[in-house]
Short mmCIF file of C-alpha atoms and ligand atoms in Angstrom, two decimals:
data_model
loop_
_atom_site.label_atom_id
_atom_site.label_comp_id
_atom_site.label_asym_id
_atom_site.label_seq_id
_atom_site.Cartn_x
_atom_site.Cartn_y
_atom_site.Cartn_z
CA MET A 289 -230.05 66.79 159.46
CA ILE A 290 -232.74 65.53 161.81
CA VAL A 291 -236.15 67.21 161.95
CA THR A 292 -238.38 66.09 164.83
CA ILE A 293 -242.12 66.67 164.84
CA ASP A 294 -243.85 65.89 168.11
CA GLY A 295 -247.36 66.64 169.20
CA PRO A 296 -250.69 65.20 170.28
CA ALA A 297 -252.79 62.70 168.32
CA GLY A 298 -254.86 64.19 165.53
CA ALA A 299 -252.73 67.30 165.02
CA GLY A 300 -251.89 66.11 161.50
CA LYS A 301 -248.28 65.22 162.29
CA SER A 302 -248.06 62.19 160.01
CA SER A 303 -249.36 63.83 156.85
CA VAL A 304 -247.40 67.00 157.48
CA ALA A 305 -244.18 65.14 158.30
CA ARG A 306 -244.55 62.87 155.27
CA ALA A 307 -245.17 65.84 152.94
CA LEU A 308 -242.27 67.78 154.46
CA ALA A 309 -239.91 64.82 154.05
CA GLY A 310 -241.02 64.51 150.41
CA ARG A 311 -240.28 68.16 149.71
CA LEU A 312 -236.90 68.04 151.42
CA GLY A 313 -235.90 64.68 149.97
CA PHE A 314 -235.42 63.35 153.52
CA ARG A 315 -236.53 59.95 154.77
CA PHE A 316 -239.66 59.86 156.94
CA LEU A 317 -240.10 57.90 160.18
CA ASP A 318 -243.56 57.28 161.67
CA THR A 319 -242.70 56.15 165.20
CA GLY A 320 -246.36 55.74 166.21
CA ALA A 321 -246.57 52.98 163.59
CA MET A 322 -243.79 51.11 165.40
CA TYR A 323 -245.69 51.16 168.72
CA ARG A 324 -248.82 50.08 166.86
CA ALA A 325 -246.99 47.16 165.23
CA VAL A 326 -245.70 45.88 168.59
CA ALA A 327 -249.26 46.06 169.95
CA LEU A 328 -250.55 44.14 166.93
CA ALA A 329 -247.86 41.47 167.31
CA ALA A 330 -248.71 41.08 171.01
CA MET A 331 -252.42 40.72 170.22
CA GLU A 332 -251.76 38.13 167.52
CA ARG A 333 -249.48 36.10 169.76
CA ARG A 334 -251.81 36.51 172.70
CA VAL A 335 -249.17 37.93 175.00
CA ALA A 336 -250.91 39.01 178.22
CA TRP A 337 -250.58 42.75 178.84
CA SER A 338 -249.52 41.95 182.39
CA ALA A 339 -246.60 39.79 181.12
CA SER A 340 -244.12 42.62 181.15
CA ASP A 341 -240.97 40.59 180.38
CA GLU A 342 -242.67 38.72 177.57
CA LEU A 343 -243.79 41.98 176.00
CA ALA A 344 -240.27 43.41 176.12
CA ALA A 345 -238.86 40.18 174.65
CA LEU A 346 -241.46 40.19 171.89
CA SER A 347 -240.52 43.73 170.85
CA ARG A 348 -236.95 42.51 170.38
CA GLN A 349 -237.87 39.29 168.55
CA ILE A 350 -240.01 40.82 165.85
CA SER A 351 -238.59 42.56 162.81
CA LEU A 352 -239.92 46.02 161.92
CA GLN A 353 -238.98 47.43 158.55
CA PHE A 354 -240.22 50.43 156.61
CA ASP A 355 -240.61 49.93 152.88
CA GLY A 356 -241.45 53.42 151.62
CA ASP A 357 -244.76 54.25 153.29
CA ARG A 358 -245.48 50.67 154.30
CA LEU A 359 -244.51 49.01 157.56
CA LEU A 360 -243.51 45.36 157.49
CA LEU A 361 -243.85 43.25 160.62
CA ASP A 362 -241.73 40.11 160.15
CA GLY A 363 -241.89 40.78 156.42
CA ARG A 364 -245.71 41.15 156.33
CA ASP A 365 -247.29 44.47 155.35
CA VAL A 366 -249.35 45.56 158.40
CA SER A 367 -249.78 49.23 157.45
CA ASP A 368 -253.57 48.97 157.35
CA GLU A 369 -254.07 46.55 160.25
CA ILE A 370 -252.19 48.76 162.70
CA ARG A 371 -254.78 51.53 162.08
CA ASP A 372 -257.61 49.29 163.30
CA PRO A 373 -259.45 50.64 166.37
CA SER A 374 -258.73 47.34 168.18
CA VAL A 375 -255.03 48.32 168.14
CA ALA A 376 -255.71 51.88 169.32
CA GLY A 377 -257.67 50.45 172.24
CA VAL A 378 -254.71 48.52 173.67
CA ILE A 379 -251.73 50.55 172.53
CA HIS A 380 -251.17 52.23 175.88
CA HIS A 381 -249.93 48.89 177.25
CA VAL A 382 -247.07 49.09 174.75
CA ALA A 383 -246.46 52.84 174.80
CA ASP A 384 -246.28 52.84 178.62
CA HIS A 385 -243.80 49.94 178.71
CA VAL A 386 -240.27 51.04 179.64
CA GLY A 387 -238.54 48.02 178.05
CA VAL A 388 -240.44 48.27 174.78
CA ARG A 389 -239.73 51.99 174.59
CA GLU A 390 -236.03 51.45 175.19
CA HIS A 391 -235.83 49.07 172.26
CA LEU A 392 -237.92 51.20 169.88
CA VAL A 393 -235.83 54.28 170.76
CA GLU A 394 -232.74 52.30 169.80
CA LEU A 395 -234.29 51.31 166.44
CA GLN A 396 -235.32 54.92 165.81
CA ARG A 397 -231.78 56.17 166.44
CA ARG A 398 -230.50 53.55 164.01
CA GLU A 399 -232.80 54.94 161.31
CA ALA A 400 -231.14 58.34 161.74
CA GLU A 401 -227.73 56.84 161.07
CA ARG A 402 -228.83 56.33 157.49
CA GLY A 403 -229.00 60.08 156.78
CA ASP A 404 -231.39 63.05 156.73
CA LEU A 405 -234.63 62.28 158.49
CA VAL A 406 -238.00 63.77 159.37
CA THR A 407 -239.32 61.83 162.34
CA GLU A 408 -242.64 62.19 164.10
CA GLY A 409 -244.02 60.99 167.40
CA ARG A 410 -244.30 62.17 171.00
CA ASP A 411 -240.73 62.00 172.32
CA GLN A 412 -238.56 62.54 169.26
CA GLY A 413 -237.20 65.97 170.20
CA THR A 414 -236.94 65.21 173.92
CA VAL A 415 -235.79 61.61 174.43
CA VAL A 416 -234.79 60.13 171.09
CA PHE A 417 -232.99 63.01 169.35
CA PRO A 418 -232.28 65.70 171.97
CA ALA A 419 -229.57 67.17 169.70
CA ALA A 420 -231.78 67.37 166.57
CA GLU A 421 -231.09 70.48 164.52
CA CYS A 422 -234.76 71.32 163.99
CA LYS A 423 -237.55 70.53 166.45
CA VAL A 424 -241.23 71.24 165.97
CA PHE A 425 -244.10 70.85 168.41
CA LEU A 426 -247.18 70.61 166.24
CA THR A 427 -250.52 71.14 167.92
CA ALA A 428 -254.15 71.99 167.32
CA THR A 429 -256.77 72.63 169.98
CA PRO A 430 -258.81 69.55 170.97
CA GLU A 431 -261.92 71.15 169.44
CA GLU A 432 -260.17 71.70 166.09
CA ARG A 433 -258.84 68.13 166.12
CA ALA A 434 -262.33 66.79 166.90
CA ARG A 435 -263.83 68.87 164.05
CA ARG A 436 -261.25 67.46 161.61
CA ARG A 437 -261.93 63.88 162.75
CA VAL A 438 -265.69 64.28 162.38
CA ALA A 439 -265.24 65.77 158.88
CA GLN A 440 -262.84 62.97 157.87
CA ASP A 441 -265.22 60.29 159.11
CA LEU A 442 -268.17 61.93 157.36
CA ALA A 443 -266.19 61.98 154.12
CA GLY A 444 -265.62 58.25 154.62
CA GLY A 445 -269.36 57.69 155.18
CA ARG A 446 -269.17 57.29 158.97
CA ILE A 447 -271.26 59.42 161.27
CA VAL A 448 -269.67 60.14 164.64
CA GLN A 449 -270.69 62.45 167.46
CA PHE A 450 -268.51 65.52 167.96
CA ASP A 451 -268.75 65.31 171.77
CA GLU A 452 -267.74 61.66 171.78
CA VAL A 453 -264.73 62.33 169.55
CA LEU A 454 -263.70 65.32 171.67
CA GLN A 455 -263.88 63.15 174.77
CA GLN A 456 -261.65 60.47 173.14
CA ILE A 457 -259.13 63.10 172.08
CA ARG A 458 -258.95 64.51 175.62
CA GLU A 459 -258.46 61.01 177.00
CA ARG A 460 -255.60 60.27 174.55
CA ASP A 461 -253.98 63.59 175.42
CA ARG A 462 -254.20 62.74 179.10
CA ARG A 463 -252.55 59.35 178.51
CA ASP A 464 -249.84 60.84 176.26
CA GLU A 465 -249.06 63.61 178.75
CA THR A 466 -248.95 61.45 181.86
CA ARG A 467 -247.18 58.28 180.63
CA PRO A 468 -244.31 57.32 182.94
CA VAL A 469 -241.72 57.39 180.13
CA GLY A 470 -241.56 59.16 176.78
CA ARG A 471 -244.42 61.43 177.74
CA LEU A 472 -245.66 64.11 175.40
CA VAL A 473 -243.94 67.32 176.34
CA PRO A 474 -242.44 69.97 174.06
CA ALA A 475 -238.63 70.11 173.97
CA ALA A 476 -237.38 73.38 175.45
CA ASP A 477 -235.94 74.33 172.06
CA ALA A 478 -238.92 73.25 169.94
CA VAL A 479 -240.77 75.71 167.75
CA HIS A 480 -244.49 75.56 168.52
CA VAL A 481 -246.81 75.52 165.54
CA LEU A 482 -250.56 75.76 166.18
CA THR A 483 -252.37 74.50 163.10
CA ASP A 484 -255.92 75.70 163.88
CA GLY A 485 -257.34 77.33 160.76
CA LEU A 486 -254.34 76.41 158.60
CA THR A 487 -254.40 74.06 155.61
CA GLN A 488 -251.88 71.23 155.45
CA GLU A 489 -250.13 73.07 152.64
CA GLN A 490 -249.72 76.17 154.82
CA VAL A 491 -248.31 74.12 157.68
CA VAL A 492 -245.81 72.34 155.41
CA ASP A 493 -244.78 75.71 153.91
CA ARG A 494 -244.14 77.05 157.40
CA LEU A 495 -242.05 74.02 158.40
CA GLN A 496 -240.10 74.03 155.16
CA GLN A 497 -239.23 77.67 155.79
CA LEU A 498 -238.10 76.81 159.30
CA VAL A 499 -235.91 73.94 158.08
CA SER A 500 -234.32 76.23 155.45
CA GLU A 501 -233.44 78.77 158.15
CA ARG A 502 -231.91 76.03 160.30
CA GLN A 503 -229.96 74.61 157.37
CA LEU A 504 -228.49 78.06 156.67
CA ALA A 505 -227.54 78.56 160.32
CA TRP A 506 -226.14 75.04 160.51
CA ARG A 507 -223.99 75.47 157.39
CA ALA A 508 -222.78 78.86 158.63
CA ASN A 509 -221.79 77.29 161.97
CA SER A 510 -219.99 74.37 160.42
CA ALA A 511 -218.18 76.49 157.75
O1 DC B 679 -249.13 58.75 166.47
P1 DC B 679 -249.93 57.47 166.64
O2 DC B 679 -251.37 57.71 166.97
O3 DC B 679 -249.78 56.53 165.50
O4 DC B 679 -249.28 56.77 167.92
C1 DC B 679 -249.75 55.52 168.37
C2 DC B 679 -249.53 55.42 169.87
O5 DC B 679 -248.14 55.32 170.17
C3 DC B 679 -250.08 56.57 170.69
O6 DC B 679 -250.82 56.01 171.75
C4 DC B 679 -248.88 57.29 171.25
C5 DC B 679 -247.77 56.29 171.15
N1 DC B 679 -246.50 56.87 170.74
C6 DC B 679 -245.55 57.07 171.69
O7 DC B 679 -245.79 56.80 172.86
N2 DC B 679 -244.32 57.56 171.32
C7 DC B 679 -244.05 57.86 170.06
N3 DC B 679 -242.85 58.32 169.73
C8 DC B 679 -245.04 57.68 169.06
C9 DC B 679 -246.27 57.18 169.44
#
């Protein structure tokens, strides 16, 4: 079974999807990490963002492998580096690139051939797995997402301005929603889950319930 979780940045998709996969005993795929790794590789190899063909070729040359929660780029663990703000600042060059997306979509589909999967991103229920048995569109209002970010940063000893964070979140939403390919849009058959005011545990409970219902319906249909 394939469970897709799409939604905007900061809605808690990764932690929720990872926890859900753990509970279900499914594998977990963080597709944002793949885009981040291509951006990191391009930065390291100094590929110009305007060199469209080179960027597409690079995405095909590198090896991306998940080892549990860690992502290996050509065998090197880059799980922490890809979270650096310098990567976030340039990632749109990669996420907006048709050729790079084509290749990463192919890799993502290959992951699903290995069995049950919870996958999260922006286009999983629309472009990558349109026939997925269970699709979720996970959101939180920009204000709620900004509040969570500020609280997280404070806990990590960093002081950030709420208005500034809110502005960044709105800008990322705008980019995600207007990208020429793979744009963030809910699949017509996705279940919308608004996480404002809910704990992560409550969200995972809700999704687990949804998956159980789908599994029952699916088994009934295939019996
Ligand atoms: O979810 P994230 O913040 O790690 O995603 C990193 C970037 O990759 C973000 O700019 C959106 C983009 N992305 C995408 O275009 N398609 C996906 N399936 C996943 C992420």
